[in-house]
Amino acid sequence: MKTRRQRYSDSTKRALVDVAEKLFTDHGYSATSLDAIVAGADVTKGALYHHFSGKQAIFEAAFERIESRATASIGAATEGHDDPWEKARAGLRAFLEAVQEPGYRQVVISDGPSVLGHERFREQEERSTYAIVDEIVRSVLAGDEWGLDEEMLDTFTRIFFGAMSAAGGSVAVSDDPAAAAARVDAAIGFIMDGLRQLLHAEAGNGVTSRT
Amino acid sequence: MKTRRQRYSDSTKRALVDVAEKLFTDHGYSATSLDAIVAGADVTKGALYHHFSGKQAIFEAAFERIESRATASIGAATEGHDDPWEKARAGLRAFLEAVQEPGYRQVVISDGPSVLGHERFREQEERSTYAIVDEIVRSVLAGDEWGLDEEMLDTFTRIFFGAMSAAGGSVAVSDDPAAAAARVDAAIGFIMDGLRQLLHAEAGNGVTSRT
DNA sequence: TCTGTGACATACCGAAGGTACGTACCTCCA
DNA sequence: TGGAGGTACGTACCTTCGGTATGTCACAGA
């Protein structure tokens, strides 16, 4: 049982992250002042600095929340598929949806790398959306018939993750997001068909030897 | 001793961008103060604000310079290839090289989107490195046998551009960049082989109808 | 009931971006 | 050739904002 003081404290912290998430999403990191955040949460800077070590820390809290929402959304979409190729297509579509959310675009894609630094950004990424893409890629490409080692699988994940992030960004700024998403879906599908074709054609000789 | 002031205005501007490029590369956008820039260029803020409208403007000048260097480097590597597939491979390797440059990573990839905003960032991108990737993709995928319209070609360019940017980033942070680059090269080559295989197999029926 | 500590509020500091204004030099033309 | 206007800066100052030091008060535990 939480004490009364703890409940108050939790709600204050949650209110701060709520406001921070909205302001960071709407105006970006640098254009959002701590004064605006504490004013929106109806507290003072003392409260903010009691719960967070600074501006970057409260940004990271908002970041993690947005990332985990996206991760959950994609994860839900990939469940219940037996065929890994179908699972991959479903995950792709969910990814394209998630990446269009304003918060994800502004906080994660745009401000994330520069605010958190590449290091921390990668860490955060790798235990959320990146992990799902990795799982999907492995479910499709792993196996003896491909002859891919760990590092090649990582490489493929990086490539697909980057491809889908960029594609998602282009979908988000498109005049007709639905049509753009359909095109991305078709293009990725085409690439995947190519890989599948290759699997049946040459049955796993020499991807790694191609360097 | 003559003061800087007695030299030409162009050289002052160039000196400012020189210092700005170095400081933005080494410390990032927000950790670089205008005072540090003008001190490094041996002028005052009056000079900086005479040549640039503000911090963002001088950042953009450095950004453009770095981008154009990368573009020139990749462009040079793709010349002199007759076979579009070979040209693509050469361009890919040059891209992976260019994207590892510290200035490109920090200024273009990390700070670029958040400082310039998505809009201006895309504009800048599309008339530099993105344009080259677009040209390469078109030289490979354009043609009646694929049945791809303009928008699908754009989509493929987006996907490949994102894939290669992400791949380049992973190469740059790798313990063994040479080996990582070789893996990326192999993976992209594998994907391209898949597409080529698909071209010969089904000869252009229905990529766009797959939605 | 007393005391310690958690959960804030208040006041203040220094850095940094930006602005208003002053000034030396250069060019151009009568 | 000299004075008038504009260019290319320099100087002083303002404001905002992230961060800190310190005060205060309520609540929990003994």
Short mmCIF file of C-alpha atoms (C1' of nucleotides) in Angstrom, two decimals:
data_model
loop_
_atom_site.label_atom_id
_atom_site.label_comp_id
_atom_site.label_asym_id
_atom_site.label_seq_id
_atom_site.Cartn_x
_atom_site.Cartn_y
_atom_site.Cartn_z
CA MET A 1 0.00 0.00 0.00
CA LYS A 2 1.33 3.33 -1.02
CA THR A 3 1.26 6.16 1.41
CA ARG A 4 -0.64 9.33 0.70
CA ARG A 5 2.54 11.23 0.16
CA GLN A 6 3.69 8.72 -2.41
CA ARG A 7 0.45 8.96 -4.32
CA TYR A 8 0.74 12.72 -4.47
CA SER A 9 4.31 12.40 -5.58
CA ASP A 10 3.47 9.90 -8.30
CA SER A 11 0.70 12.03 -9.69
CA THR A 12 2.95 15.09 -9.76
CA LYS A 13 5.59 13.19 -11.66
CA ARG A 14 3.05 11.82 -14.08
CA ALA A 15 1.58 15.29 -14.63
CA LEU A 16 5.04 16.63 -15.42
CA VAL A 17 5.73 13.92 -17.99
CA ASP A 18 2.26 14.39 -19.47
CA VAL A 19 2.84 18.07 -20.08
CA ALA A 20 6.43 17.53 -21.18
CA GLU A 21 5.40 14.95 -23.74
CA LYS A 22 2.83 17.28 -25.22
CA LEU A 23 5.09 20.33 -25.33
CA PHE A 24 8.09 18.44 -26.66
CA THR A 25 5.86 16.96 -29.34
CA ASP A 26 4.29 20.26 -30.34
CA HIS A 27 7.27 22.58 -30.19
CA GLY A 28 10.39 20.42 -30.12
CA TYR A 29 13.04 20.14 -27.44
CA SER A 30 14.81 23.48 -27.61
CA ALA A 31 11.63 25.49 -28.03
CA THR A 32 10.15 23.96 -24.90
CA SER A 33 11.18 25.70 -21.68
CA LEU A 34 11.11 24.15 -18.26
CA ASP A 35 9.06 27.13 -17.13
CA ALA A 36 6.38 26.17 -19.63
CA ILE A 37 6.41 22.57 -18.44
CA VAL A 38 6.08 23.39 -14.75
CA ALA A 39 3.43 26.00 -15.50
CA GLY A 40 1.43 23.43 -17.45
CA ALA A 41 1.70 20.92 -14.64
CA ASP A 42 0.82 23.63 -12.12
CA VAL A 43 3.96 23.19 -10.06
CA THR A 44 7.31 24.97 -9.83
CA LYS A 45 10.81 24.15 -10.92
CA GLY A 46 11.53 22.84 -7.46
CA ALA A 47 9.14 19.97 -8.11
CA LEU A 48 10.65 19.23 -11.50
CA TYR A 49 14.18 19.16 -10.17
CA HIS A 50 13.06 17.00 -7.31
CA HIS A 51 11.84 14.30 -9.68
CA PHE A 52 14.28 14.73 -12.57
CA SER A 53 17.94 15.59 -12.75
CA GLY A 54 17.37 18.14 -15.51
CA LYS A 55 15.78 18.91 -18.85
CA GLN A 56 17.37 15.97 -20.61
CA ALA A 57 16.07 13.58 -17.96
CA ILE A 58 12.44 14.64 -18.30
CA PHE A 59 12.83 14.50 -22.06
CA GLU A 60 14.05 10.94 -21.76
CA ALA A 61 11.03 10.06 -19.64
CA ALA A 62 8.73 11.35 -22.36
CA PHE A 63 10.86 9.60 -24.95
CA GLU A 64 10.58 6.24 -23.22
CA ARG A 65 6.85 6.58 -22.88
CA ILE A 66 6.38 7.29 -26.57
CA GLU A 67 8.72 4.50 -27.56
CA SER A 68 6.98 1.97 -25.36
CA ARG A 69 3.60 2.89 -26.79
CA ALA A 70 4.92 2.34 -30.29
CA THR A 71 6.55 -0.92 -29.28
CA ALA A 72 3.37 -2.21 -27.72
CA SER A 73 1.37 -1.26 -30.77
CA ILE A 74 3.70 -3.04 -33.17
CA GLY A 75 4.07 -6.02 -30.88
CA ALA A 76 0.31 -6.48 -30.76
CA ALA A 77 0.09 -6.42 -34.53
CA THR A 78 2.67 -9.14 -35.02
CA GLU A 79 1.05 -11.61 -32.68
CA GLY A 80 -1.01 -14.45 -33.99
CA HIS A 81 0.87 -15.01 -37.22
CA ASP A 82 2.36 -18.40 -37.95
CA ASP A 83 4.02 -17.67 -41.25
CA PRO A 84 7.07 -15.47 -40.58
CA TRP A 85 6.61 -13.68 -43.89
CA GLU A 86 3.06 -12.76 -43.01
CA LYS A 87 4.18 -11.71 -39.57
CA ALA A 88 6.80 -9.49 -41.15
CA ARG A 89 4.24 -7.82 -43.39
CA ALA A 90 1.92 -7.20 -40.46
CA GLY A 91 4.77 -5.79 -38.41
CA LEU A 92 5.76 -3.54 -41.26
CA ARG A 93 2.28 -2.10 -41.54
CA ALA A 94 2.08 -1.50 -37.80
CA PHE A 95 5.50 0.12 -37.88
CA LEU A 96 4.40 2.47 -40.63
CA GLU A 97 1.40 3.42 -38.54
CA ALA A 98 3.35 3.97 -35.36
CA VAL A 99 6.03 6.05 -36.96
CA GLN A 100 3.48 8.56 -38.20
CA GLU A 101 2.46 9.59 -34.72
CA PRO A 102 3.53 13.21 -34.16
CA GLY A 103 5.19 12.42 -30.86
CA TYR A 104 7.24 9.66 -32.37
CA ARG A 105 8.36 11.78 -35.27
CA GLN A 106 9.32 14.83 -33.24
CA VAL A 107 10.59 13.35 -30.00
CA VAL A 108 12.08 10.04 -31.12
CA ILE A 109 13.21 10.63 -34.69
CA SER A 110 13.96 14.33 -34.79
CA ASP A 111 15.10 15.35 -31.31
CA GLY A 112 16.06 11.97 -29.93
CA PRO A 113 19.52 11.54 -31.44
CA SER A 114 20.76 15.06 -30.78
CA VAL A 115 19.35 15.34 -27.26
CA LEU A 116 20.26 11.92 -25.93
CA GLY A 117 23.37 11.51 -28.00
CA HIS A 118 23.90 8.64 -30.39
CA GLU A 119 24.97 6.29 -27.63
CA ARG A 120 21.95 6.58 -25.36
CA PHE A 121 19.65 6.88 -28.35
CA ARG A 122 20.80 3.52 -29.69
CA GLU A 123 20.44 1.93 -26.28
CA GLN A 124 16.87 3.15 -25.99
CA GLU A 125 16.06 2.12 -29.51
CA GLU A 126 17.51 -1.34 -29.18
CA ARG A 127 15.25 -2.31 -26.35
CA SER A 128 12.07 -1.06 -28.00
CA THR A 129 11.09 -0.82 -31.65
CA TYR A 130 14.45 -1.99 -32.91
CA ALA A 131 14.10 -5.18 -30.88
CA ILE A 132 10.84 -5.98 -32.64
CA VAL A 133 12.28 -5.41 -36.07
CA ASP A 134 15.20 -7.58 -35.09
CA GLU A 135 12.90 -10.35 -33.99
CA ILE A 136 10.94 -10.16 -37.24
CA VAL A 137 14.04 -10.14 -39.40
CA ARG A 138 15.42 -13.14 -37.58
CA SER A 139 12.20 -15.06 -37.86
CA VAL A 140 12.41 -14.58 -41.60
CA LEU A 141 16.12 -14.82 -42.33
CA ALA A 142 17.44 -17.04 -39.58
CA GLY A 143 18.01 -20.66 -40.36
CA ASP A 144 20.63 -22.83 -41.95
CA GLU A 145 19.34 -22.46 -45.46
CA TRP A 146 20.50 -18.84 -45.55
CA GLY A 147 23.88 -19.33 -43.98
CA LEU A 148 23.80 -16.00 -42.18
CA ASP A 149 25.81 -15.47 -39.05
CA GLU A 150 24.89 -13.22 -36.13
CA GLU A 151 26.59 -10.17 -37.49
CA MET A 152 24.94 -10.46 -40.88
CA LEU A 153 21.56 -10.76 -39.20
CA ASP A 154 22.32 -7.59 -37.26
CA THR A 155 23.29 -5.91 -40.47
CA PHE A 156 20.04 -6.89 -42.14
CA THR A 157 18.09 -5.63 -39.16
CA ARG A 158 19.88 -2.29 -39.30
CA ILE A 159 19.14 -2.00 -42.96
CA PHE A 160 15.49 -2.86 -42.66
CA PHE A 161 15.04 -0.69 -39.61
CA GLY A 162 16.56 2.28 -41.39
CA ALA A 163 14.57 1.60 -44.51
CA MET A 164 11.31 1.47 -42.62
CA SER A 165 12.06 4.53 -40.52
CA ALA A 166 12.79 6.56 -43.62
CA ALA A 167 9.76 5.13 -45.36
CA GLY A 168 7.61 5.98 -42.37
CA GLY A 169 8.87 9.52 -42.41
CA SER A 170 8.00 9.93 -46.05
CA VAL A 171 4.57 8.48 -45.42
CA ALA A 172 4.00 10.94 -42.60
CA VAL A 173 4.74 14.01 -44.73
CA SER A 174 2.86 12.71 -47.74
CA ASP A 175 -0.25 14.42 -49.07
CA ASP A 176 -1.98 11.07 -49.16
CA PRO A 177 -0.57 8.97 -46.29
CA ALA A 178 -2.74 5.98 -47.08
CA ALA A 179 -1.53 5.76 -50.67
CA ALA A 180 2.06 6.39 -49.61
CA ALA A 181 1.83 3.63 -47.03
CA ALA A 182 0.46 1.30 -49.67
CA ARG A 183 3.39 2.09 -51.94
CA VAL A 184 5.88 1.44 -49.17
CA ASP A 185 4.11 -1.79 -48.40
CA ALA A 186 4.36 -2.80 -52.04
CA ALA A 187 8.01 -1.85 -52.32
CA ILE A 188 9.04 -3.72 -49.18
CA GLY A 189 6.96 -6.65 -50.31
CA PHE A 190 8.78 -6.59 -53.61
CA ILE A 191 12.15 -6.64 -51.88
CA MET A 192 11.06 -9.45 -49.63
CA ASP A 193 9.80 -11.42 -52.62
CA GLY A 194 13.21 -10.97 -54.15
CA LEU A 195 14.88 -12.37 -51.08
CA ARG A 196 12.49 -15.29 -51.00
CA GLN A 197 13.07 -15.99 -54.65
CA LEU A 198 16.78 -15.97 -54.02
CA LEU A 199 16.37 -18.42 -51.18
CA HIS A 200 14.70 -20.95 -53.43
CA ALA A 201 17.03 -20.30 -56.33
CA GLU A 202 20.44 -20.67 -54.80
CA ALA A 203 19.59 -22.06 -51.38
CA GLY A 204 22.05 -20.26 -49.23
CA ASN A 205 25.41 -20.36 -50.80
CA GLY A 206 27.62 -17.45 -50.26
CA VAL A 207 25.98 -14.35 -48.93
CA THR A 208 28.75 -13.93 -46.45
CA SER A 209 31.41 -14.72 -48.98
CA ARG A 210 30.40 -11.87 -51.22
CA THR A 211 32.66 -9.30 -49.58
CA MET B 1 49.84 43.82 -37.49
CA LYS B 2 46.72 44.20 -39.52
CA THR B 3 43.46 43.35 -37.96
CA ARG B 4 41.06 40.92 -39.56
CA ARG B 5 38.90 43.87 -40.34
CA GLN B 6 41.26 45.14 -42.96
CA ARG B 7 40.88 42.02 -45.02
CA TYR B 8 38.01 41.17 -47.25
CA SER B 9 34.49 40.41 -46.12
CA ASP B 10 34.44 37.10 -47.94
CA SER B 11 37.35 35.82 -45.97
CA THR B 12 35.65 36.83 -42.74
CA LYS B 13 32.56 34.92 -43.71
CA ARG B 14 34.62 31.95 -44.75
CA ALA B 15 36.56 32.03 -41.50
CA LEU B 16 33.31 32.05 -39.56
CA VAL B 17 31.97 29.03 -41.42
CA ASP B 18 35.31 27.26 -41.04
CA VAL B 19 35.27 27.63 -37.28
CA ALA B 20 31.56 26.91 -37.05
CA GLU B 21 31.93 23.70 -39.01
CA LYS B 22 34.69 22.50 -36.74
CA LEU B 23 32.96 23.42 -33.50
CA PHE B 24 29.57 22.08 -34.58
CA THR B 25 31.29 18.86 -35.61
CA ASP B 26 33.27 18.48 -32.41
CA HIS B 27 30.73 19.56 -29.82
CA GLY B 28 27.32 19.52 -31.48
CA TYR B 29 24.92 22.38 -32.09
CA SER B 30 23.69 23.25 -28.63
CA ALA B 31 27.10 22.91 -26.99
CA THR B 32 28.61 25.36 -29.46
CA SER B 33 28.20 28.99 -28.46
CA LEU B 34 28.31 31.94 -30.80
CA ASP B 35 30.92 33.46 -28.53
CA ALA B 36 33.16 30.47 -29.17
CA ILE B 37 32.65 30.77 -32.91
CA VAL B 38 33.42 34.47 -33.12
CA ALA B 39 36.38 34.02 -30.78
CA GLY B 40 37.75 31.26 -33.01
CA ALA B 41 37.32 33.42 -36.09
CA ASP B 42 38.85 36.38 -34.28
CA VAL B 43 35.87 38.66 -34.78
CA THR B 44 32.89 39.74 -32.66
CA LYS B 45 29.21 38.98 -32.72
CA GLY B 46 28.62 42.07 -34.77
CA ALA B 47 30.44 40.45 -37.67
CA LEU B 48 28.57 37.21 -37.32
CA TYR B 49 25.21 38.91 -37.26
CA HIS B 50 26.22 41.00 -40.23
CA HIS B 51 26.77 37.89 -42.36
CA PHE B 52 24.18 35.56 -40.87
CA SER B 53 20.72 36.05 -39.50
CA GLY B 54 21.44 33.94 -36.44
CA LYS B 55 22.83 30.71 -35.07
CA GLN B 56 20.62 28.53 -37.22
CA ALA B 57 21.76 30.33 -40.37
CA ILE B 58 25.45 29.79 -39.76
CA PHE B 59 24.71 26.19 -38.89
CA GLU B 60 22.97 25.78 -42.20
CA ALA B 61 26.00 27.23 -43.99
CA ALA B 62 28.22 24.61 -42.37
CA PHE B 63 25.60 21.96 -43.10
CA GLU B 64 25.51 22.80 -46.79
CA ARG B 65 29.26 22.71 -47.05
CA ILE B 66 29.48 19.27 -45.48
CA GLU B 67 26.65 17.95 -47.60
CA SER B 68 28.16 19.23 -50.82
CA ARG B 69 31.49 17.63 -50.00
CA ALA B 70 29.78 14.30 -49.46
CA THR B 71 27.78 14.70 -52.63
CA ALA B 72 30.87 15.46 -54.68
CA SER B 73 32.67 12.48 -53.23
CA ILE B 74 29.87 10.07 -54.02
CA GLY B 75 29.29 11.60 -57.41
CA ALA B 76 32.92 11.08 -58.35
CA ALA B 77 32.75 7.44 -57.35
CA THR B 78 29.76 6.68 -59.53
CA GLU B 79 31.23 8.11 -62.69
CA GLY B 80 32.72 5.88 -65.32
CA HIS B 81 30.44 2.91 -64.81
CA ASP B 82 28.42 1.59 -67.71
CA ASP B 83 26.52 -1.16 -65.95
CA PRO B 84 23.92 0.44 -63.66
CA TRP B 85 24.25 -2.37 -61.13
CA GLU B 86 27.98 -1.83 -60.90
CA LYS B 87 27.41 1.89 -60.63
CA ALA B 88 25.02 1.29 -57.80
CA ARG B 89 27.52 -0.84 -55.93
CA ALA B 90 30.21 1.81 -56.38
CA GLY B 91 27.84 4.51 -55.19
CA LEU B 92 26.91 2.45 -52.18
CA ARG B 93 30.54 2.04 -51.16
CA ALA B 94 31.20 5.75 -51.57
CA PHE B 95 28.08 6.53 -49.57
CA LEU B 96 29.23 4.29 -46.74
CA GLU B 97 32.55 6.10 -46.74
CA ALA B 98 31.07 9.58 -46.79
CA VAL B 99 28.60 8.90 -44.03
CA GLN B 100 31.38 7.98 -41.64
CA GLU B 101 32.91 11.43 -41.70
CA PRO B 102 32.50 13.00 -38.24
CA GLY B 103 31.07 16.21 -39.65
CA TYR B 104 28.46 14.38 -41.64
CA ARG B 105 27.44 12.24 -38.71
CA GLN B 106 27.17 15.05 -36.19
CA VAL B 107 25.99 17.98 -38.28
CA VAL B 108 23.89 16.30 -40.95
CA ILE B 109 22.54 13.16 -39.32
CA SER B 110 22.37 14.06 -35.65
CA ASP B 111 21.74 17.80 -35.41
CA GLY B 112 20.39 18.45 -38.88
CA PRO B 113 16.78 17.35 -38.45
CA SER B 114 16.18 18.98 -35.10
CA VAL B 115 17.95 22.25 -35.90
CA LEU B 116 16.65 22.84 -39.40
CA GLY B 117 13.33 21.16 -38.87
CA HIS B 118 12.06 18.29 -40.96
CA GLU B 119 10.97 20.56 -43.77
CA ARG B 120 14.22 22.37 -44.45
CA PHE B 121 16.22 19.23 -43.72
CA ARG B 122 14.42 17.33 -46.44
CA GLU B 123 14.87 20.19 -48.88
CA GLN B 124 18.60 20.26 -48.24
CA GLU B 125 18.87 16.52 -48.45
CA GLU B 126 16.96 16.23 -51.67
CA ARG B 127 19.33 18.44 -53.58
CA SER B 128 22.46 16.68 -52.37
CA THR B 129 23.09 13.09 -51.37
CA TYR B 130 19.49 12.08 -51.80
CA ALA B 131 19.59 13.24 -55.39
CA ILE B 132 22.47 10.90 -56.12
CA VAL B 133 20.76 7.92 -54.54
CA ASP B 134 17.68 8.79 -56.55
CA GLU B 135 19.65 8.85 -59.74
CA ILE B 136 21.25 5.50 -58.97
CA VAL B 137 17.98 3.87 -58.04
CA ARG B 138 16.39 5.12 -61.23
CA SER B 139 19.25 3.93 -63.37
CA VAL B 140 18.69 0.48 -61.95
CA LEU B 141 14.94 0.25 -61.56
CA ALA B 142 13.63 2.55 -64.25
CA GLY B 143 12.46 1.01 -67.47
CA ASP B 144 9.40 -0.64 -68.85
CA GLU B 145 10.30 -4.12 -67.73
CA TRP B 146 9.69 -3.17 -64.11
CA GLY B 147 6.48 -1.30 -64.59
CA LEU B 148 7.23 1.20 -61.86
CA ASP B 149 5.67 4.64 -61.93
CA GLU B 150 7.24 7.83 -60.62
CA GLU B 151 5.86 7.50 -57.15
CA MET B 152 7.04 3.95 -56.75
CA LEU B 153 10.51 5.00 -57.85
CA ASP B 154 10.45 7.72 -55.21
CA THR B 155 9.39 5.18 -52.67
CA PHE B 156 12.25 2.87 -53.55
CA THR B 157 14.67 5.76 -53.33
CA ARG B 158 13.39 6.66 -49.88
CA ILE B 159 13.75 3.09 -48.74
CA PHE B 160 17.26 2.65 -50.06
CA PHE B 161 18.35 6.03 -48.81
CA GLY B 162 17.10 5.24 -45.33
CA ALA B 163 18.63 1.79 -45.43
CA MET B 164 22.00 3.12 -46.42
CA SER B 165 21.95 5.98 -43.92
CA ALA B 166 21.20 3.57 -41.11
CA ALA B 167 23.77 1.12 -42.39
CA GLY B 168 26.33 3.88 -42.60
CA GLY B 169 25.62 4.89 -39.05
CA SER B 170 26.11 1.35 -37.80
CA VAL B 171 29.35 1.11 -39.73
CA ALA B 172 30.58 4.33 -38.17
CA VAL B 173 30.06 3.13 -34.60
CA SER B 174 31.37 -0.34 -35.26
CA ASP B 175 34.51 -1.67 -33.64
CA ASP B 176 35.71 -2.82 -37.02
CA PRO B 177 34.36 -0.38 -39.61
CA ALA B 178 35.97 -2.17 -42.52
CA ALA B 179 34.33 -5.47 -41.67
CA ALA B 180 31.02 -3.77 -40.95
CA ALA B 181 31.14 -1.99 -44.29
CA ALA B 182 31.83 -5.29 -45.99
CA ARG B 183 28.81 -6.84 -44.31
CA VAL B 184 26.59 -3.96 -45.37
CA ASP B 185 27.95 -4.25 -48.86
CA ALA B 186 27.14 -7.93 -48.87
CA ALA B 187 23.65 -7.43 -47.47
CA ILE B 188 22.73 -4.72 -49.94
CA GLY B 189 24.22 -6.79 -52.71
CA PHE B 190 22.07 -9.69 -51.61
CA ILE B 191 18.96 -7.55 -51.71
CA MET B 192 19.86 -6.22 -55.12
CA ASP B 193 20.47 -9.72 -56.38
CA GLY B 194 17.04 -10.62 -55.17
CA LEU B 195 15.51 -7.79 -57.13
CA ARG B 196 17.46 -8.72 -60.21
CA GLN B 197 16.38 -12.32 -59.89
CA LEU B 198 12.81 -11.16 -59.60
CA LEU B 199 13.21 -9.08 -62.73
CA HIS B 200 14.18 -12.11 -64.77
CA ALA B 201 11.67 -14.37 -63.14
CA GLU B 202 8.44 -12.46 -63.50
CA ALA B 203 9.46 -9.63 -65.77
CA GLY B 204 7.55 -6.79 -64.33
CA ASN B 205 4.06 -7.89 -63.66
CA GLY B 206 2.35 -6.33 -60.77
CA VAL B 207 4.55 -4.56 -58.31
CA THR B 208 2.15 -1.66 -58.23
CA SER B 209 -0.85 -3.92 -58.06
CA ARG B 210 0.29 -5.55 -54.88
CA THR B 211 -1.39 -3.07 -52.55
"C1'" DT C 1 4.58 14.31 20.68
"C1'" DC C 2 8.72 14.84 18.64
"C1'" DT C 3 11.81 14.39 14.92
"C1'" DG C 4 13.54 13.42 10.47
"C1'" DT C 5 12.77 13.40 5.77
"C1'" DG C 6 10.33 13.62 1.50
"C1'" DA C 7 8.01 16.89 -1.55
"C1'" DC C 8 7.85 20.63 -2.96
"C1'" DA C 9 8.28 26.46 -3.32
"C1'" DT C 10 11.19 30.70 -3.76
"C1'" DA C 11 14.99 33.42 -4.97
"C1'" DC C 12 18.79 33.83 -7.48
"C1'" DC C 13 22.87 33.05 -10.74
"C1'" DG C 14 25.42 32.74 -15.03
"C1'" DA C 15 25.53 31.60 -19.75
"C1'" DA C 16 23.98 32.30 -24.18
"C1'" DG C 17 21.24 34.13 -28.17
"C1'" DG C 18 19.83 38.20 -29.92
"C1'" DT C 19 19.46 43.51 -30.57
"C1'" DA C 20 20.39 48.53 -30.69
"C1'" DC C 21 23.56 51.54 -31.67
"C1'" DG C 22 28.09 53.43 -32.53
"C1'" DT C 23 32.14 53.77 -35.66
"C1'" DA C 24 36.01 53.18 -38.88
"C1'" DC C 25 36.93 52.40 -43.63
"C1'" DC C 26 35.96 52.21 -48.48
"C1'" DT C 27 33.88 53.64 -52.65
"C1'" DC C 28 31.93 56.79 -55.68
"C1'" DC C 29 31.05 60.98 -57.72
"C1'" DA C 30 31.22 65.98 -58.31
"C1'" DT D 1 40.13 65.59 -53.83
"C1'" DG D 2 36.95 65.81 -50.34
"C1'" DG D 3 32.65 64.79 -48.49
"C1'" DA D 4 28.66 61.78 -48.35
"C1'" DG D 5 26.71 57.40 -48.02
"C1'" DG D 6 26.99 52.61 -47.35
"C1'" DT D 7 29.54 48.47 -45.92
"C1'" DA D 8 31.66 45.86 -42.34
"C1'" DC D 9 32.22 45.37 -38.52
"C1'" DG D 10 32.73 46.47 -32.78
"C1'" DT D 11 30.48 47.47 -28.11
"C1'" DA D 12 27.11 47.45 -24.70
"C1'" DC D 13 23.11 45.71 -23.20
"C1'" DC D 14 18.74 42.99 -22.75
"C1'" DT D 15 16.14 38.82 -22.06
"C1'" DT D 16 15.42 34.14 -21.73
"C1'" DC D 17 16.42 29.91 -19.81
"C1'" DG D 18 18.68 25.95 -17.52
"C1'" DG D 19 20.37 25.11 -13.24
"C1'" DT D 20 21.26 25.69 -8.01
"C1'" DA D 21 20.96 26.90 -3.17
"C1'" DT D 22 18.02 27.34 0.38
"C1'" DG D 23 13.73 27.62 2.86
"C1'" DT D 24 9.32 25.46 4.37
"C1'" DC D 25 5.73 22.47 5.58
"C1'" DA D 26 3.26 18.31 5.91
"C1'" DC D 27 3.44 13.50 6.85
"C1'" DA D 28 5.36 9.10 8.56
"C1'" DG D 29 7.57 6.55 12.04
"C1'" DA D 30 9.14 5.96 16.80
#
